[in-house]
Amino acid sequence: MTTPQDIKSDKPIPKLTPFTYENDVYQAGRKGQKPSITFNCHDWETLAKDRLSADSFGYVWGSAGTRDTDDNNKKAFKKWGIVPSRLVKSDFPDLRTKIFGETYDYPIAMAPVGVQRIFHPDGETASAKAAEKENVPYILSTASSTSIEDVAKANGNGPRWYQLYWPVSENNDITVSLLSRAKAAGYKVLVVTLDTYILGWRPSDLNNAYNPFIRPDDIGVALGFTDPVYRRKFEEEHGKPIEEDLGTAATEWAHTVFPGVSHGWEDLKFLQEHWDGPIVLKGIQTVADAKRAVDYGVQGIVVSNHGGRQQDGGIASLDVLPEIVDAVGDDLEIIFDSGVRCGADIAKALALGAKMVLIGRPYVYGLAIQGEGEYAMC
Ligand SMILES: Cc1cc2nc3c(=O)[nH]c(=O)nc-3n(C[C@H](O)[C@H](O)[C@H](O)COP(=O)(O)O)c2cc1C
Ligand SMILES: O=C(O)C(=O)c1ccccc1
């Protein structure tokens, strides 16, 4: 597999001034200005907590059960340290990464995160605009609070992938509808999440009696409510349009995308028949499953435990990364997430063999704090 340094692309190397961000900040500081944000990534969680309702903050921060899996994810990064080599002649680092035939400016993507309007009024559109600006993939969740088409519009010429929560086979027509909408709206890679056929046991949300899918404003069901096939099926079954019974329509949509029962490996054929781009399986945590992913002909995997939100008492995602890279690193693209909080974490995951790293909670905290906004010096 290639590393970011191996990438050869026709695109000219971006004209980077060394220390661009730092330089801007320090120059403004000479004039007595201070940044409007904190550069300490560990403070973003606290700032988001100050800004959000207990329900919304509990939702992004929440993890399964005792939070052991989430703790393990973070501890796993501390077990590794970065070892430097000196006097190695090098150019200014070129972080561009080529994956699935496209070149992105950085080896990161924005993880699929549902219901972003509970964190900021602009929700997914703010995140998708930021992704375009930085030229990194925005991965739209099936549980989004903004439609496939509206996010595509906000993302403009930016790179976008689509994450599927996969309905059971009796709703194959809905799956096909979601995939064809995503394709028509310019989403290039299909990410299929395998660890969430039902939402995890999350004490913070249970204590708040809060599920963003089951809210009076039905904020989490944008993809279902804008889906022509789901709308038609609901009307046929209930004899009325979804607008006349929003509560039932929202609950049934939640059951459509979180049916509580899982597909099998052989069902992947259906997705392969209805999606002509790369397919990535998200939620792989064992070598055996990684090998199956190769056998079943998908193009990539995300080594992920969903940030510990689904299964309590789970292994750290980073701990299984090296053995999975060893086993299948030459056969498909390996993407990593769960527990990444800062640049050094990204470097560690790349050094352990990931091609690309998904950023989850940190960007949601940023969205909550300042929407799409860039920092200002004031
Ligand atoms: C608020 C929130 C919503 C999420 N929604 C989705 C989703 O809709 N689909 C999905 O595949 N993963 C979802 N995830 C999981 C992320 O894609 C990613 O795997 C996880 O955030 C990684 O863990 P970390 O944020 O602790 O690094 C969600 C995560 C959070 C925090
Ligand atoms: O919370 C999550 O992890 C998730 O995947 C999800 C599920 C439903 C709605 C929004 C996000």
XYZ file of C-alpha atoms and ligand atoms in Angstrom:
420
model
C 0.000 0.000 0.000
C 1.177 3.533 -0.608
C 1.844 6.104 2.068
C 0.897 9.763 1.623
C 4.491 10.434 0.567
C 4.151 7.951 -2.303
C 1.398 9.862 -3.987
C 2.133 11.083 -7.444
C -0.545 13.358 -8.756
C -0.885 15.737 -11.662
C -2.118 18.403 -9.313
C 0.637 20.869 -8.453
C 1.831 20.723 -4.878
C -0.195 23.308 -2.968
C 1.789 26.406 -2.217
C 2.164 26.023 1.487
C 3.877 28.623 3.550
C 5.584 26.820 6.396
C 3.698 27.515 9.605
C 0.738 29.061 7.768
C -1.695 28.861 10.666
C 0.859 29.560 13.329
C 2.282 32.463 11.391
C -1.125 34.127 10.972
C -1.852 33.723 14.657
C 1.499 34.995 15.880
C 1.528 37.930 13.448
C -1.922 38.989 14.637
C -0.723 38.491 18.187
C 1.974 41.083 17.591
C -0.869 43.546 17.050
C -2.446 42.548 20.336
C -5.094 40.215 18.889
C -6.111 36.852 20.331
C -7.731 33.895 18.525
C -11.460 33.335 18.882
C -10.928 29.607 19.467
C -8.654 27.407 21.504
C -6.013 25.362 19.726
C -5.966 22.841 22.559
C -8.001 19.967 21.144
C -8.806 18.589 24.588
C -10.723 21.785 25.417
C -13.185 21.381 22.538
C -15.247 18.847 24.428
C -15.604 21.212 27.416
C -16.492 24.171 25.207
C -19.097 22.106 23.360
C -20.540 21.035 26.695
C -20.891 24.685 27.706
C -22.639 25.458 24.464
C -25.011 22.516 24.045
C -28.092 21.336 25.889
C -27.550 18.370 28.208
C -29.464 16.229 25.695
C -27.345 17.179 22.685
C -24.042 17.062 24.521
C -24.992 13.722 26.084
C -25.710 12.396 22.615
C -22.300 13.152 21.101
C -20.325 12.347 24.252
C -22.341 9.219 25.070
C -20.919 5.733 24.788
C -22.148 2.232 25.415
C -22.507 0.985 29.004
C -19.579 1.792 31.270
C -17.697 3.610 28.470
C -14.923 0.989 28.661
C -14.616 0.675 24.878
C -14.322 4.446 24.492
C -11.711 4.543 27.287
C -9.812 1.668 25.650
C -9.773 3.539 22.337
C -8.102 6.544 23.912
C -5.690 4.551 26.074
C -4.543 2.566 23.032
C -3.090 5.713 21.490
C -1.037 6.377 24.607
C 0.645 2.969 24.303
C 2.418 4.179 21.173
C 4.986 6.966 20.904
C 6.392 8.607 17.802
C 10.085 7.916 17.167
C 11.855 10.591 15.094
C 14.635 10.235 12.513
C 16.890 13.284 12.163
C 18.762 14.832 9.237
C 16.561 13.124 6.699
C 16.425 15.578 3.804
C 12.805 16.288 3.029
C 10.533 18.745 1.307
C 7.797 20.547 3.126
C 5.370 17.710 3.927
C 2.818 16.902 1.252
C -0.121 15.345 3.046
C -2.167 14.596 -0.029
C -3.631 11.122 -0.121
C -4.910 9.117 -3.045
C -7.632 6.610 -2.327
C -10.214 5.026 -4.651
C -8.696 6.980 -7.538
C -9.183 10.435 -6.013
C -6.621 12.697 -4.367
C -7.549 14.532 -1.185
C -5.551 17.272 0.522
C -5.149 15.363 3.795
C -5.306 11.696 4.872
C -8.495 12.370 6.819
C -12.235 12.342 6.188
C -15.218 13.520 8.204
C -16.792 10.431 9.787
C -20.484 9.812 9.177
C -22.304 11.522 12.029
C -26.101 11.650 12.131
C -28.519 14.380 13.256
C -26.060 17.262 13.142
C -28.789 19.879 13.506
C -28.968 18.991 17.183
C -25.466 20.474 17.481
C -25.779 23.586 15.311
C -28.646 25.055 13.272
C -26.621 24.646 10.057
C -25.899 20.991 10.884
C -24.638 18.870 7.997
C -24.537 21.775 5.548
C -21.882 23.545 7.667
C -19.786 20.367 7.878
C -20.132 19.633 4.169
C -19.009 23.176 3.296
C -15.973 22.824 5.552
C -15.135 19.526 3.823
C -15.212 21.224 0.427
C -12.941 24.000 1.669
C -10.348 21.543 2.970
C -10.816 19.012 0.123
C -11.452 16.047 2.407
C -14.367 13.618 2.001
C -17.604 14.423 3.773
C -19.361 11.142 4.614
C -23.101 11.704 4.809
C -24.956 9.509 7.324
C -28.278 7.832 6.573
C -29.333 9.274 9.954
C -28.729 12.859 8.825
C -30.978 15.789 9.604
C -30.424 17.225 6.105
C -31.330 15.478 2.862
C -28.887 13.782 0.489
C -29.559 16.449 -2.134
C -29.275 19.493 0.162
C -25.953 18.283 1.570
C -24.666 17.716 -1.968
C -25.611 21.293 -2.819
C -23.793 22.631 0.262
C -20.747 20.470 -0.498
C -20.635 21.899 -4.059
C -17.572 20.572 -5.872
C -16.272 19.001 -2.674
C -15.729 15.266 -2.280
C -18.607 13.345 -0.745
C -19.247 9.742 0.219
C -22.496 8.174 1.389
C -22.898 6.019 4.527
C -25.695 3.482 4.446
C -27.710 2.196 7.353
C -28.960 -0.824 5.493
C -32.677 -1.724 5.619
C -33.672 -5.432 5.671
C -34.277 -7.163 2.348
C -38.055 -6.618 2.351
C -37.151 -2.934 2.059
C -34.661 -3.464 -0.768
C -36.620 -0.961 -2.832
C -35.835 1.713 -0.221
C -32.154 0.751 -0.223
C -32.067 1.061 -4.005
C -33.774 4.438 -3.779
C -31.215 5.742 -1.227
C -28.320 4.470 -3.341
C -29.638 5.942 -6.565
C -30.292 9.292 -4.900
C -26.741 9.290 -3.523
C -25.292 8.365 -6.898
C -27.331 11.036 -8.708
C -26.198 13.636 -6.169
C -22.500 12.922 -6.740
C -21.554 10.743 -3.751
C -18.653 8.600 -4.958
C -17.971 5.946 -2.301
C -20.485 3.805 -0.406
C -19.696 3.212 3.279
C -21.830 0.452 4.812
C -21.967 0.492 8.610
C -22.143 -3.006 10.054
C -22.154 -2.375 13.807
C -25.452 -0.534 14.254
C -28.481 -2.646 13.388
C -29.788 -1.373 16.691
C -28.562 1.575 18.755
C -26.231 0.696 21.640
C -27.185 0.800 25.333
C -26.189 4.394 26.094
C -26.792 5.421 29.702
C -26.348 9.153 29.034
C -29.216 9.134 26.507
C -31.341 6.818 28.636
C -30.865 9.108 31.641
C -31.931 12.061 29.503
C -34.753 9.994 27.922
C -33.357 11.345 24.669
C -33.232 9.770 21.225
C -32.737 12.252 18.381
C -34.854 10.062 16.118
C -37.821 10.294 18.433
C -38.210 14.028 18.904
C -41.307 16.127 18.398
C -39.578 17.922 15.495
C -38.561 14.621 13.802
C -35.111 16.042 13.198
C -33.319 12.764 12.476
C -35.439 11.448 9.657
C -34.654 13.828 6.798
C -33.509 11.067 4.447
C -36.656 8.997 4.981
C -39.079 11.868 4.757
C -37.507 13.023 1.470
C -37.408 9.522 0.014
C -40.058 8.937 -2.667
C -40.141 5.170 -2.151
C -40.456 5.398 1.639
C -43.177 8.033 1.260
C -45.130 5.922 -1.240
C -44.856 2.760 0.854
C -46.005 4.599 3.985
C -49.003 6.044 2.164
C -49.946 2.655 0.690
C -49.772 0.988 4.079
C -51.471 3.683 6.157
C -53.805 5.250 3.612
C -52.425 8.729 4.356
C -49.294 10.743 3.580
C -46.542 10.954 6.185
C -47.478 14.603 6.901
C -50.720 13.366 8.474
C -48.954 11.122 10.976
C -45.402 12.351 11.443
C -44.826 10.479 14.695
C -45.629 7.073 13.202
C -43.696 7.892 10.031
C -40.609 8.858 12.053
C -40.754 5.753 14.227
C -41.229 3.496 11.212
C -38.298 5.139 9.439
C -36.141 4.493 12.508
C -37.164 0.828 12.377
C -36.450 0.746 8.647
C -32.815 1.806 9.039
C -32.255 0.195 12.473
C -34.239 -3.031 12.008
C -32.588 -4.918 14.872
C -31.648 -7.836 12.614
C -28.493 -8.145 10.591
C -27.650 -9.063 7.014
C -25.157 -11.793 6.103
C -22.016 -11.602 3.990
C -23.800 -13.034 0.960
C -26.188 -10.043 0.972
C -23.321 -7.757 -0.067
C -23.946 -8.958 -3.620
C -27.145 -6.919 -3.623
C -25.271 -3.718 -2.809
C -22.611 -4.532 -5.390
C -25.350 -4.923 -8.013
C -26.846 -1.551 -7.164
C -23.720 0.553 -6.558
C -21.091 0.877 -9.248
C -18.396 2.644 -7.177
C -16.140 1.546 -4.340
C -17.789 -0.099 -1.316
C -16.285 0.231 2.169
C -17.404 -1.826 5.199
C -17.366 0.189 8.437
C -17.056 -1.523 11.804
C -14.497 -4.274 11.128
C -12.635 -5.353 14.300
C -11.142 -8.780 13.500
C -8.695 -10.259 11.008
C -11.285 -12.923 10.128
C -13.860 -10.312 9.088
C -11.223 -8.288 7.254
C -10.353 -11.401 5.222
C -14.040 -12.023 4.522
C -14.309 -8.446 3.262
C -11.551 -9.287 0.750
C -13.246 -12.566 -0.209
C -16.535 -10.798 -0.826
C -14.864 -8.292 -3.122
C -15.283 -4.946 -1.379
C -12.738 -2.188 -1.935
C -12.152 -0.988 1.619
C -12.858 -1.354 5.322
C -13.056 1.029 8.247
C -11.418 -0.507 11.288
C -13.826 1.032 13.781
C -15.813 0.259 16.907
C -18.095 3.259 16.366
C -16.227 5.243 19.029
C -17.348 2.750 21.676
C -20.968 3.846 21.238
C -22.313 0.424 20.321
C -20.603 -2.273 22.396
C -19.416 -1.955 25.994
C -16.351 -3.946 27.065
C -14.895 -3.921 23.572
C -11.303 -3.969 22.411
C -9.624 -0.741 21.326
C -9.960 -0.196 17.601
C -6.280 0.845 17.355
C -5.155 -2.415 18.987
C -6.455 -4.515 16.076
C -5.263 -2.180 13.331
C -1.694 -3.595 12.912
C -2.806 -7.221 12.616
C -5.539 -6.315 10.130
C -3.041 -4.293 8.078
C -0.678 -7.292 8.152
C -3.399 -9.650 6.965
C -5.157 -7.649 4.223
C -3.206 -4.413 3.746
C -2.254 -5.369 0.195
C -5.772 -6.390 -0.780
C -7.972 -3.441 0.060
C -7.882 0.091 1.450
C -7.780 0.306 5.238
C -9.369 3.313 6.875
C -9.343 3.785 10.652
C -11.462 5.478 13.290
C -12.343 5.512 16.993
C -10.498 7.599 19.556
C -8.670 10.022 17.250
C -8.444 13.355 19.053
C -5.439 15.227 17.648
C -2.827 15.291 14.901
C -0.458 12.916 16.690
C -3.245 10.320 16.873
C -3.691 10.595 13.105
C 0.068 10.153 12.629
C 0.038 7.044 14.836
C -2.862 5.423 12.971
C -1.139 6.139 9.633
C 2.158 4.777 10.949
C 0.334 1.610 11.996
C -0.853 1.164 8.436
C -4.123 3.026 7.960
C -4.446 4.811 4.632
C -6.930 7.348 5.918
C -8.381 8.325 9.293
C -11.942 9.394 10.078
C -12.490 12.255 12.497
C -15.661 11.838 14.564
C -16.450 13.598 17.837
C -13.789 16.366 17.532
C -15.403 17.867 14.449
C -18.838 17.641 16.041
C -17.491 19.603 19.003
C -16.127 22.175 16.532
C -19.496 22.331 14.772
C -21.226 22.919 18.105
C -18.776 25.648 19.111
C -18.574 27.637 15.902
C -20.520 26.027 13.047
C -18.646 26.121 9.757
C -16.786 29.211 10.944
C -13.078 29.598 10.746
C -11.296 31.076 13.690
C -10.976 34.830 13.774
C -8.348 37.010 15.433
C -9.967 39.677 17.556
C -22.999 11.939 17.454
C -22.475 10.796 16.643
C -23.264 10.284 15.628
C -22.787 9.240 14.830
N -23.548 8.813 13.797
C -23.073 7.843 12.980
C -23.814 7.455 11.838
O -24.890 7.968 11.568
N -23.285 6.482 11.064
C -22.087 5.862 11.335
O -21.664 4.971 10.613
N -21.363 6.238 12.422
C -21.827 7.214 13.224
N -21.068 7.616 14.286
C -19.746 6.997 14.518
C -18.635 7.766 13.774
O -18.755 7.617 12.394
C -17.244 7.250 14.198
O -17.163 5.875 13.956
C -16.946 7.549 15.668
O -17.342 8.864 15.995
C -15.457 7.356 15.962
O -15.205 7.521 17.324
P -14.585 8.875 17.940
O -15.509 9.985 17.585
O -14.554 8.608 19.416
O -13.225 9.036 17.333
C -21.513 8.663 15.089
C -20.731 9.181 16.110
C -21.191 10.248 16.880
C -20.292 10.802 17.952
O -25.334 7.768 17.388
C -24.740 7.050 16.586
O -23.627 6.549 16.812
C -25.394 6.759 15.318
O -24.893 6.002 14.553
C -26.682 7.408 15.048
C -27.821 6.666 15.049
C -29.051 7.310 14.879
C -29.134 8.661 14.700
C -27.971 9.394 14.679
C -26.755 8.782 14.870
